[in-house]
PDB file of C-alpha atoms in Angstrom:
ATOM      1  CA  MET F 131      18.646   1.802  32.918  1.00 45.00           C
ATOM      2  CA  ARG F 132      16.116   1.107  30.122  1.00 46.00           C
ATOM      3  CA  SER F 133      19.543   1.955  27.247  1.00 49.00           C
ATOM      4  CA  LEU F 134      21.574  -0.504  28.821  1.00 46.00           C
ATOM      5  CA  PHE F 135      18.432  -2.649  28.350  1.00 45.00           C
ATOM      6  CA  VAL F 136      18.477  -2.033  24.936  1.00 44.00           C
ATOM      7  CA  ASP F 137      21.644  -2.577  24.282  1.00 47.00           C
ATOM      8  CA  LEU F 138      21.803  -5.997  26.008  1.00 42.00           C
ATOM      9  CA  VAL F 139      19.044  -6.849  24.378  1.00 45.00           C
ATOM     10  CA  GLN F 140      20.893  -5.746  20.663  1.00 48.00           C
ATOM     11  CA  VAL F 141      23.723  -7.863  22.014  1.00 49.00           C
ATOM     12  CA  PHE F 142      21.955 -10.792  22.454  1.00 48.00           C
ATOM     13  CA  VAL F 143      18.910 -10.485  20.120  1.00 62.00           C
ATOM     14  CA  PRO F 144      20.393  -8.848  17.091  1.00 76.00           C
ATOM     15  CA  LYS F 145      17.913  -7.003  15.442  1.00 86.00           C
ATOM     16  CA  LEU F 146      18.593  -7.782  10.911  1.00 92.00           C
ATOM     17  CA  CYS F 147      17.991  -5.974   8.316  1.00 93.00           C
ATOM     18  CA  LEU F 148      14.559  -7.777   6.416  1.00 93.00           C
ATOM     19  CA  GLY F 149      16.422  -7.711   3.343  1.00 93.00           C
ATOM     20  CA  CYS F 150      20.154  -8.658   3.558  1.00 93.00           C
ATOM     21  CA  HIS F 151      20.186  -9.570   7.552  1.00 92.00           C
ATOM     22  CA  CYS F 152      23.200  -7.424   8.673  1.00 93.00           C
ATOM     23  CA  ASN F 153      22.912  -6.588  11.878  1.00 92.00           C
ATOM     24  CA  LEU F 154      20.898  -3.277  12.132  1.00 89.00           C
ATOM     25  CA  PRO F 155      21.277  -0.686  14.392  1.00 85.00           C
ATOM     26  CA  HIS F 156      18.518   0.818  16.872  1.00 77.00           C
ATOM     27  CA  SER F 157      17.994   3.901  14.594  1.00 76.00           C
ATOM     28  CA  LEU F 158      17.644   1.957  11.407  1.00 80.00           C
ATOM     29  CA  PRO F 159      13.638   0.079  12.123  1.00 83.00           C
ATOM     30  CA  GLN F 160      13.737  -2.204   8.972  1.00 88.00           C
ATOM     31  CA  LEU F 161      16.860  -2.196   6.547  1.00 93.00           C
ATOM     32  CA  CYS F 162      20.027  -0.991   6.460  1.00 93.00           C
ATOM     33  CA  LEU F 163      20.907   1.934   3.888  1.00 93.00           C
ATOM     34  CA  GLU F 164      22.288   0.391   1.646  1.00 94.00           C
ATOM     35  CA  CYS F 165      19.392  -1.676   0.881  1.00 95.00           C
ATOM     36  CA  LEU F 166      17.124   1.034   1.581  1.00 94.00           C
ATOM     37  CA  GLU F 167      19.088   2.837  -1.792  1.00 95.00           C
ATOM     38  CA  LYS F 168      18.467  -0.664  -3.679  1.00 95.00           C
ATOM     39  CA  LEU F 169      14.535   0.383  -3.154  1.00 97.00           C
ATOM     40  CA  PRO F 170      13.681   2.015  -7.216  1.00 96.00           C
ATOM     41  CA  GLN F 171      11.929   4.959  -6.574  1.00 96.00           C
ATOM     42  CA  THR F 172       9.744   6.186  -8.408  1.00 96.00           C
ATOM     43  CA  HIS F 173       9.397   9.992  -7.492  1.00 95.00           C
ATOM     44  CA  TYR F 174       5.250  10.298  -8.963  1.00 96.00           C
ATOM     45  CA  GLU F 175       4.386  12.193  -5.587  1.00 95.00           C
ATOM     46  CA  GLN F 176       6.205  14.750  -7.186  1.00 93.00           C
ATOM     47  CA  PHE F 177       4.730  14.461 -10.798  1.00 93.00           C
ATOM     48  CA  PRO F 178       1.170  14.222 -11.020  1.00 93.00           C
ATOM     49  CA  ASN F 179       0.659  12.990 -15.199  1.00 95.00           C
ATOM     50  CA  ASN F 180       2.068   9.389 -14.050  1.00 96.00           C
ATOM     51  CA  PRO F 181       2.460   6.681 -15.120  1.00 95.00           C
ATOM     52  CA  LEU F 182       0.315   4.851 -13.119  1.00 96.00           C
ATOM     53  CA  TYR F 183      -2.541   8.163 -13.018  1.00 96.00           C
ATOM     54  CA  ARG F 184      -2.738   7.460 -16.906  1.00 95.00           C
ATOM     55  CA  ILE F 185      -2.985   3.658 -16.191  1.00 93.00           C
ATOM     56  CA  LEU F 186      -5.639   3.918 -14.300  1.00 95.00           C
ATOM     57  CA  ASN F 187      -7.980   6.851 -15.077  1.00 95.00           C
ATOM     58  CA  LYS F 188      -7.957   5.285 -18.712  1.00 93.00           C
ATOM     59  CA  ARG F 189     -10.444   2.406 -16.803  1.00 91.00           C
ATOM     60  CA  VAL F 190     -11.647   5.303 -13.806  1.00 95.00           C
ATOM     61  CA  ALA F 191     -12.086   8.924 -12.874  1.00 95.00           C
ATOM     62  CA  ILE F 192      -9.305   9.602 -10.226  1.00 97.00           C
ATOM     63  CA  VAL F 193      -7.754  12.487  -9.150  1.00 97.00           C
ATOM     64  CA  GLU F 194      -4.185  11.726  -8.449  1.00 96.00           C
ATOM     65  CA  ALA F 195      -1.711   8.655  -8.056  1.00 97.00           C
ATOM     66  CA  THR F 196       1.621   7.565  -6.534  1.00 97.00           C
ATOM     67  CA  ALA F 197       3.464   4.571  -5.753  1.00 97.00           C
ATOM     68  CA  LEU F 198       6.914   4.667  -3.827  1.00 98.00           C
ATOM     69  CA  TYR F 199       8.578   2.027  -5.418  1.00 97.00           C
ATOM     70  CA  PHE F 200       8.551   0.295  -8.748  1.00 96.00           C
ATOM     71  CA  PHE F 201       8.309  -3.350  -8.030  1.00 95.00           C
ATOM     72  CA  GLU F 202      10.390  -5.571 -10.131  1.00 91.00           C
ATOM     73  CA  LYS F 203      10.224  -9.509 -10.355  1.00 89.00           C
ATOM     74  CA  ARG F 204      12.818 -11.212  -7.947  1.00 90.00           C
ATOM     75  CA  GLY F 205      13.886  -7.946  -6.918  1.00 94.00           C
ATOM     76  CA  LEU F 206      14.221  -6.645  -2.698  1.00 96.00           C
ATOM     77  CA  LEU F 207      11.018  -5.297  -2.827  1.00 97.00           C
ATOM     78  CA  GLN F 208       8.777  -7.784  -3.866  1.00 96.00           C
ATOM     79  CA  LYS F 209      10.899 -10.406  -0.997  1.00 96.00           C
ATOM     80  CA  LEU F 210       9.789  -7.258   1.290  1.00 96.00           C
ATOM     81  CA  ILE F 211       6.530  -7.486   0.129  1.00 96.00           C
ATOM     82  CA  HIS F 212       5.940 -10.910   0.592  1.00 95.00           C
ATOM     83  CA  LEU F 213       7.298 -10.777   3.852  1.00 95.00           C
ATOM     84  CA  LEU F 214       4.606  -7.354   4.946  1.00 95.00           C
ATOM     85  CA  LYS F 215       1.957 -10.287   3.355  1.00 93.00           C
ATOM     86  CA  TYR F 216       2.844 -13.694   4.392  1.00 92.00           C
ATOM     87  CA  LYS F 217       5.392 -13.864   7.197  1.00 92.00           C
ATOM     88  CA  GLY F 218       4.463 -11.198  10.128  1.00 91.00           C
ATOM     89  CA  GLN F 219       6.055  -8.335   9.665  1.00 93.00           C
ATOM     90  CA  TYR F 220       3.539  -5.620   9.698  1.00 92.00           C
ATOM     91  CA  LYS F 221       6.313  -3.299  10.479  1.00 92.00           C
ATOM     92  CA  ILE F 222       7.140  -2.905   6.693  1.00 95.00           C
ATOM     93  CA  GLY F 223       4.258  -1.215   6.039  1.00 96.00           C
ATOM     94  CA  VAL F 224       3.941   0.963   8.473  1.00 96.00           C
ATOM     95  CA  PHE F 225       7.902   1.739   7.585  1.00 96.00           C
ATOM     96  CA  PHE F 226       6.562   2.258   3.735  1.00 97.00           C
ATOM     97  CA  GLY F 227       4.287   4.762   5.004  1.00 97.00           C
ATOM     98  CA  GLN F 228       6.212   7.111   7.389  1.00 96.00           C
ATOM     99  CA  ILE F 229       8.540   7.168   4.646  1.00 96.00           C
ATOM    100  CA  LEU F 230       5.891   8.293   1.689  1.00 97.00           C
ATOM    101  CA  GLY F 231       3.929  10.028   4.451  1.00 96.00           C
ATOM    102  CA  GLY F 232       7.341  12.628   3.857  1.00 95.00           C
ATOM    103  CA  LYS F 233       7.425  12.295   0.591  1.00 95.00           C
ATOM    104  CA  MET F 234       3.788  13.675  -0.441  1.00 95.00           C
ATOM    105  CA  ALA F 235       3.245  16.311   3.437  1.00 93.00           C
ATOM    106  CA  THR F 236       6.643  18.046   1.436  1.00 90.00           C
ATOM    107  CA  SER F 237       4.874  18.113  -2.506  1.00 83.00           C
ATOM    108  CA  LYS F 238       1.266  18.165  -0.863  1.00 76.00           C
ATOM    109  CA  ARG F 239      -0.974  19.479  -3.584  1.00 76.00           C
ATOM    110  CA  VAL F 240      -4.810  18.848  -2.999  1.00 79.00           C
ATOM    111  CA  THR F 241      -6.470  18.175   0.300  1.00 88.00           C
ATOM    112  CA  TYR F 242      -8.016  14.188   1.127  1.00 95.00           C
ATOM    113  CA  SER F 243     -10.175  14.343   3.605  1.00 95.00           C
ATOM    114  CA  LEU F 244      -9.684  10.554   4.836  1.00 96.00           C
ATOM    115  CA  ILE F 245      -7.830   7.683   4.079  1.00 97.00           C
ATOM    116  CA  VAL F 246      -8.813   4.544   3.510  1.00 97.00           C
ATOM    117  CA  PRO F 247      -6.899   0.766   3.114  1.00 97.00           C
ATOM    118  CA  VAL F 248      -7.951  -1.845   0.262  1.00 95.00           C
ATOM    119  CA  PRO F 249     -10.043  -4.513   1.941  1.00 93.00           C
ATOM    120  CA  LEU F 250      -9.543  -7.939   2.308  1.00 91.00           C
ATOM    121  CA  HIS F 251     -12.439 -10.567   2.305  1.00 87.00           C
ATOM    122  CA  LYS F 252     -13.184 -11.403   5.694  1.00 88.00           C
ATOM    123  CA  LYS F 253     -12.415 -15.607   5.008  1.00 88.00           C
ATOM    124  CA  ARG F 254      -9.030 -14.267   3.619  1.00 87.00           C
ATOM    125  CA  GLN F 255      -8.330 -11.587   6.627  1.00 88.00           C
ATOM    126  CA  ARG F 256      -8.887 -14.525   9.413  1.00 88.00           C
ATOM    127  CA  LYS F 257      -6.774 -16.859   7.354  1.00 87.00           C
ATOM    128  CA  ARG F 258      -3.673 -14.310   7.309  1.00 88.00           C
ATOM    129  CA  GLY F 259      -3.946 -12.744  10.527  1.00 90.00           C
ATOM    130  CA  TYR F 260      -4.283  -9.341   9.311  1.00 91.00           C
ATOM    131  CA  ASN F 261      -4.336  -6.757   5.985  1.00 93.00           C
ATOM    132  CA  GLN F 262      -1.007  -6.536   4.624  1.00 95.00           C
ATOM    133  CA  VAL F 263      -2.281  -3.064   3.891  1.00 96.00           C
ATOM    134  CA  VAL F 264      -3.535  -1.589   7.419  1.00 97.00           C
ATOM    135  CA  GLY F 265      -0.239  -0.456   8.748  1.00 96.00           C
ATOM    136  CA  PHE F 266       1.140   1.580   5.889  1.00 98.00           C
ATOM    137  CA  ALA F 267      -2.013   3.507   5.559  1.00 98.00           C
ATOM    138  CA  LYS F 268      -2.954   3.804   9.471  1.00 97.00           C
ATOM    139  CA  ALA F 269       1.686   5.205   9.043  1.00 97.00           C
ATOM    140  CA  LEU F 270       0.000   7.652   5.709  1.00 97.00           C
ATOM    141  CA  ALA F 271      -2.895   8.881   8.032  1.00 97.00           C
ATOM    142  CA  GLN F 272      -0.612   9.609  10.640  1.00 96.00           C
ATOM    143  CA  ARG F 273       1.968  11.018   9.113  1.00 96.00           C
ATOM    144  CA  LEU F 274      -0.924  13.095   6.576  1.00 95.00           C
ATOM    145  CA  ASN F 275      -3.273  14.235   9.072  1.00 95.00           C
ATOM    146  CA  ILE F 276      -5.549  12.760   7.389  1.00 95.00           C
ATOM    147  CA  PRO F 277      -8.583  10.275   9.798  1.00 96.00           C
ATOM    148  CA  TYR F 278      -8.654   7.016   8.633  1.00 97.00           C
ATOM    149  CA  LYS F 279     -10.857   4.406   8.677  1.00 94.00           C
ATOM    150  CA  ASP F 280     -11.320   1.155   7.340  1.00 91.00           C
ATOM    151  CA  LYS F 281     -14.747   0.366   8.283  1.00 88.00           C
ATOM    152  CA  LEU F 282     -16.225   1.882   5.419  1.00 90.00           C
ATOM    153  CA  LEU F 283     -15.987  -0.421   2.685  1.00 92.00           C
ATOM    154  CA  ILE F 284     -15.752  -4.493   2.853  1.00 90.00           C
ATOM    155  CA  ARG F 285     -14.751  -6.694  -0.054  1.00 89.00           C
ATOM    156  CA  HIS F 286     -18.016  -9.224   0.048  1.00 82.00           C
ATOM    157  CA  LYS F 287     -16.566 -11.555  -2.779  1.00 72.00           C
ATOM    158  CA  PRO F 288     -14.186 -13.674  -3.020  1.00 68.00           C
ATOM    159  CA  THR F 289     -11.722 -13.740  -5.455  1.00 64.00           C
ATOM    160  CA  LYS F 290      -8.882 -15.719  -6.425  1.00 58.00           C
ATOM    161  CA  THR F 291      -5.311 -14.736  -6.616  1.00 62.00           C
ATOM    162  CA  LEU F 292      -5.081 -12.584  -9.128  1.00 53.00           C
ATOM    163  CA  VAL F 293      -0.740 -13.650 -10.035  1.00 59.00           C
ATOM    164  CA  ARG F 294      -1.532 -14.872 -13.885  1.00 60.00           C
ATOM    165  CA  MET F 295      -4.432 -14.195 -14.256  1.00 59.00           C
ATOM    166  CA  THR F 296      -5.142 -12.308 -17.646  1.00 62.00           C
ATOM    167  CA  GLN F 297      -6.153  -8.275 -17.733  1.00 64.00           C
ATOM    168  CA  THR F 298      -9.617  -9.850 -18.261  1.00 60.00           C
ATOM    169  CA  GLU F 299      -9.607 -12.381 -15.980  1.00 61.00           C
ATOM    170  CA  ARG F 300      -8.446  -9.743 -13.305  1.00 65.00           C
ATOM    171  CA  TRP F 301     -11.885  -7.707 -13.734  1.00 61.00           C
ATOM    172  CA  THR F 302     -13.435 -10.687 -14.080  1.00 66.00           C
ATOM    173  CA  GLN F 303     -12.881 -11.229 -10.772  1.00 69.00           C
ATOM    174  CA  VAL F 304     -12.613  -8.066  -8.807  1.00 73.00           C
ATOM    175  CA  HIS F 305     -15.582  -6.467 -10.548  1.00 76.00           C
ATOM    176  CA  ASP F 306     -18.613  -5.888  -8.082  1.00 80.00           C
ATOM    177  CA  ALA F 307     -16.207  -7.024  -5.511  1.00 82.00           C
ATOM    178  CA  PHE F 308     -16.704  -4.497  -3.414  1.00 88.00           C
ATOM    179  CA  GLU F 309     -19.536  -2.261  -1.404  1.00 90.00           C
ATOM    180  CA  VAL F 310     -19.910   0.937   0.281  1.00 93.00           C
ATOM    181  CA  ARG F 311     -20.967  -0.051   3.770  1.00 89.00           C
ATOM    182  CA  ASN F 312     -22.636   4.043   4.315  1.00 87.00           C
ATOM    183  CA  THR F 313     -22.730   5.909   1.054  1.00 89.00           C
ATOM    184  CA  ASN F 314     -23.768   8.505   3.634  1.00 89.00           C
ATOM    185  CA  THR F 315     -20.755   8.996   5.758  1.00 89.00           C
ATOM    186  CA  LEU F 316     -18.137   9.378   2.443  1.00 92.00           C
ATOM    187  CA  LYS F 317     -21.133  12.138   0.742  1.00 91.00           C
ATOM    188  CA  GLY F 318     -18.429  15.017   0.064  1.00 93.00           C
ATOM    189  CA  HIS F 319     -14.747  12.864   0.524  1.00 96.00           C
ATOM    190  CA  HIS F 320     -12.065  13.032  -0.797  1.00 97.00           C
ATOM    191  CA  VAL F 321     -10.230   9.554   0.017  1.00 97.00           C
ATOM    192  CA  LEU F 322      -6.726   8.368  -0.609  1.00 98.00           C
ATOM    193  CA  LEU F 323      -7.464   4.442  -1.709  1.00 98.00           C
ATOM    194  CA  VAL F 324      -4.297   2.672   0.056  1.00 98.00           C
ATOM    195  CA  ASP F 325      -3.248  -0.678  -0.986  1.00 97.00           C
ATOM    196  CA  ASP F 326       0.179  -2.282  -2.009  1.00 96.00           C
ATOM    197  CA  VAL F 327       0.972  -3.368  -5.222  1.00 95.00           C
ATOM    198  CA  VAL F 328      -0.160  -2.240  -8.113  1.00 94.00           C
ATOM    199  CA  THR F 329      -0.501  -4.262 -11.552  1.00 88.00           C
ATOM    200  CA  THR F 330      -2.713  -4.073 -13.968  1.00 86.00           C
ATOM    201  CA  GLY F 331      -4.242  -1.852 -11.398  1.00 89.00           C
ATOM    202  CA  ALA F 332      -7.923  -4.273 -11.983  1.00 88.00           C
ATOM    203  CA  THR F 333      -8.716  -4.102  -7.242  1.00 90.00           C
ATOM    204  CA  LEU F 334      -8.262  -0.521  -7.969  1.00 94.00           C
ATOM    205  CA  SER F 335     -10.152   0.620 -10.465  1.00 93.00           C
ATOM    206  CA  ALA F 336     -13.052  -1.547  -8.948  1.00 92.00           C
ATOM    207  CA  VAL F 337     -12.620  -0.141  -5.320  1.00 94.00           C
ATOM    208  CA  VAL F 338     -12.663   3.337  -7.293  1.00 96.00           C
ATOM    209  CA  GLN F 339     -16.220   2.375  -9.392  1.00 93.00           C
ATOM    210  CA  CYS F 340     -17.597   1.544  -6.145  1.00 93.00           C
ATOM    211  CA  LEU F 341     -16.040   5.222  -4.308  1.00 95.00           C
ATOM    212  CA  THR F 342     -17.024   7.365  -6.522  1.00 95.00           C
ATOM    213  CA  ALA F 343     -20.276   6.036  -7.182  1.00 93.00           C
ATOM    214  CA  CYS F 344     -21.555   7.574  -3.962  1.00 93.00           C
ATOM    215  CA  GLU F 345     -22.535  11.383  -4.005  1.00 92.00           C
ATOM    216  CA  GLY F 346     -19.563  13.713  -4.264  1.00 94.00           C
ATOM    217  CA  VAL F 347     -16.116  11.464  -3.725  1.00 96.00           C
ATOM    218  CA  LEU F 348     -13.986  11.702  -5.259  1.00 97.00           C
ATOM    219  CA  VAL F 349     -10.326   9.787  -4.969  1.00 98.00           C
ATOM    220  CA  SER F 350      -6.350   9.417  -4.800  1.00 97.00           C
ATOM    221  CA  VAL F 351      -4.570   6.219  -4.612  1.00 98.00           C
ATOM    222  CA  ALA F 352      -1.364   5.197  -3.386  1.00 98.00           C
ATOM    223  CA  ALA F 353       0.695   2.176  -3.069  1.00 98.00           C
ATOM    224  CA  ILE F 354       3.879   1.148  -1.954  1.00 98.00           C
ATOM    225  CA  GLY F 355       4.667  -0.757  -5.441  1.00 97.00           C
ATOM    226  CA  PHE F 356       3.934   0.118  -8.870  1.00 97.00           C
ATOM    227  CA  ALA F 357       5.021  -3.227 -11.011  1.00 93.00           C
ATOM    228  CA  GLN F 358       6.114  -1.187 -13.598  1.00 78.00           C
ATOM    229  CA  SER F 359       9.807  -0.422 -14.987  1.00 52.00           C
ATOM    230  CA  PRO F 360      11.026   2.914 -15.349  1.00 46.00           C
ATOM    231  CA  LEU F 361      10.545   5.163 -18.342  1.00 39.00           C
ATOM    232  CA  PRO F 362      13.503   5.806 -20.517  1.00 36.00           C
TER     233      PRO F 362
END
């Protein structure tokens, strides 16, 4: 009976691919296979000394860094991230978290003990209604079987959008913007810090700096997208 109901729903309320808007079968959650193939994978989970790791490690000490896809201007991923952040398409983050979680589980080299999303300031979260990183982070935690915590870190300083800012302006905006609620809770943990898109790495560097100020804390980073073209 339930199968019949699902079939009827798909006939009268078809499920559409978020990329090209073609009809999706029930077995495909967010994107058709053609759109999924268009997303440029980084495969960074297989290469510890990747460009994202090198960019972040110049500023702050991290153990590992990975991103699922390359983020390209006017590309499909930019469209999907826009839907995730501003159009309530929360499940996109969950979908990408499941994909990256599977990849990281396969090529696992180190053990994380906690997954923490980069927080939004309370005013921005209230306006948006949700933190776009949470679904991605929770799916990673579930796939990797690691505890998820989103109350340990707060963004106490409101910041402007970093788009079109120089690297120096970005760092000024996010410097000292984050705070750990209870440093004892993090003591001795290896935190997998999760964000949506990394561009210059200013925000992540500020959060890493905040976390590693706690005793015995190691930090690795995972993101949906990385705004750098593939290396030749």
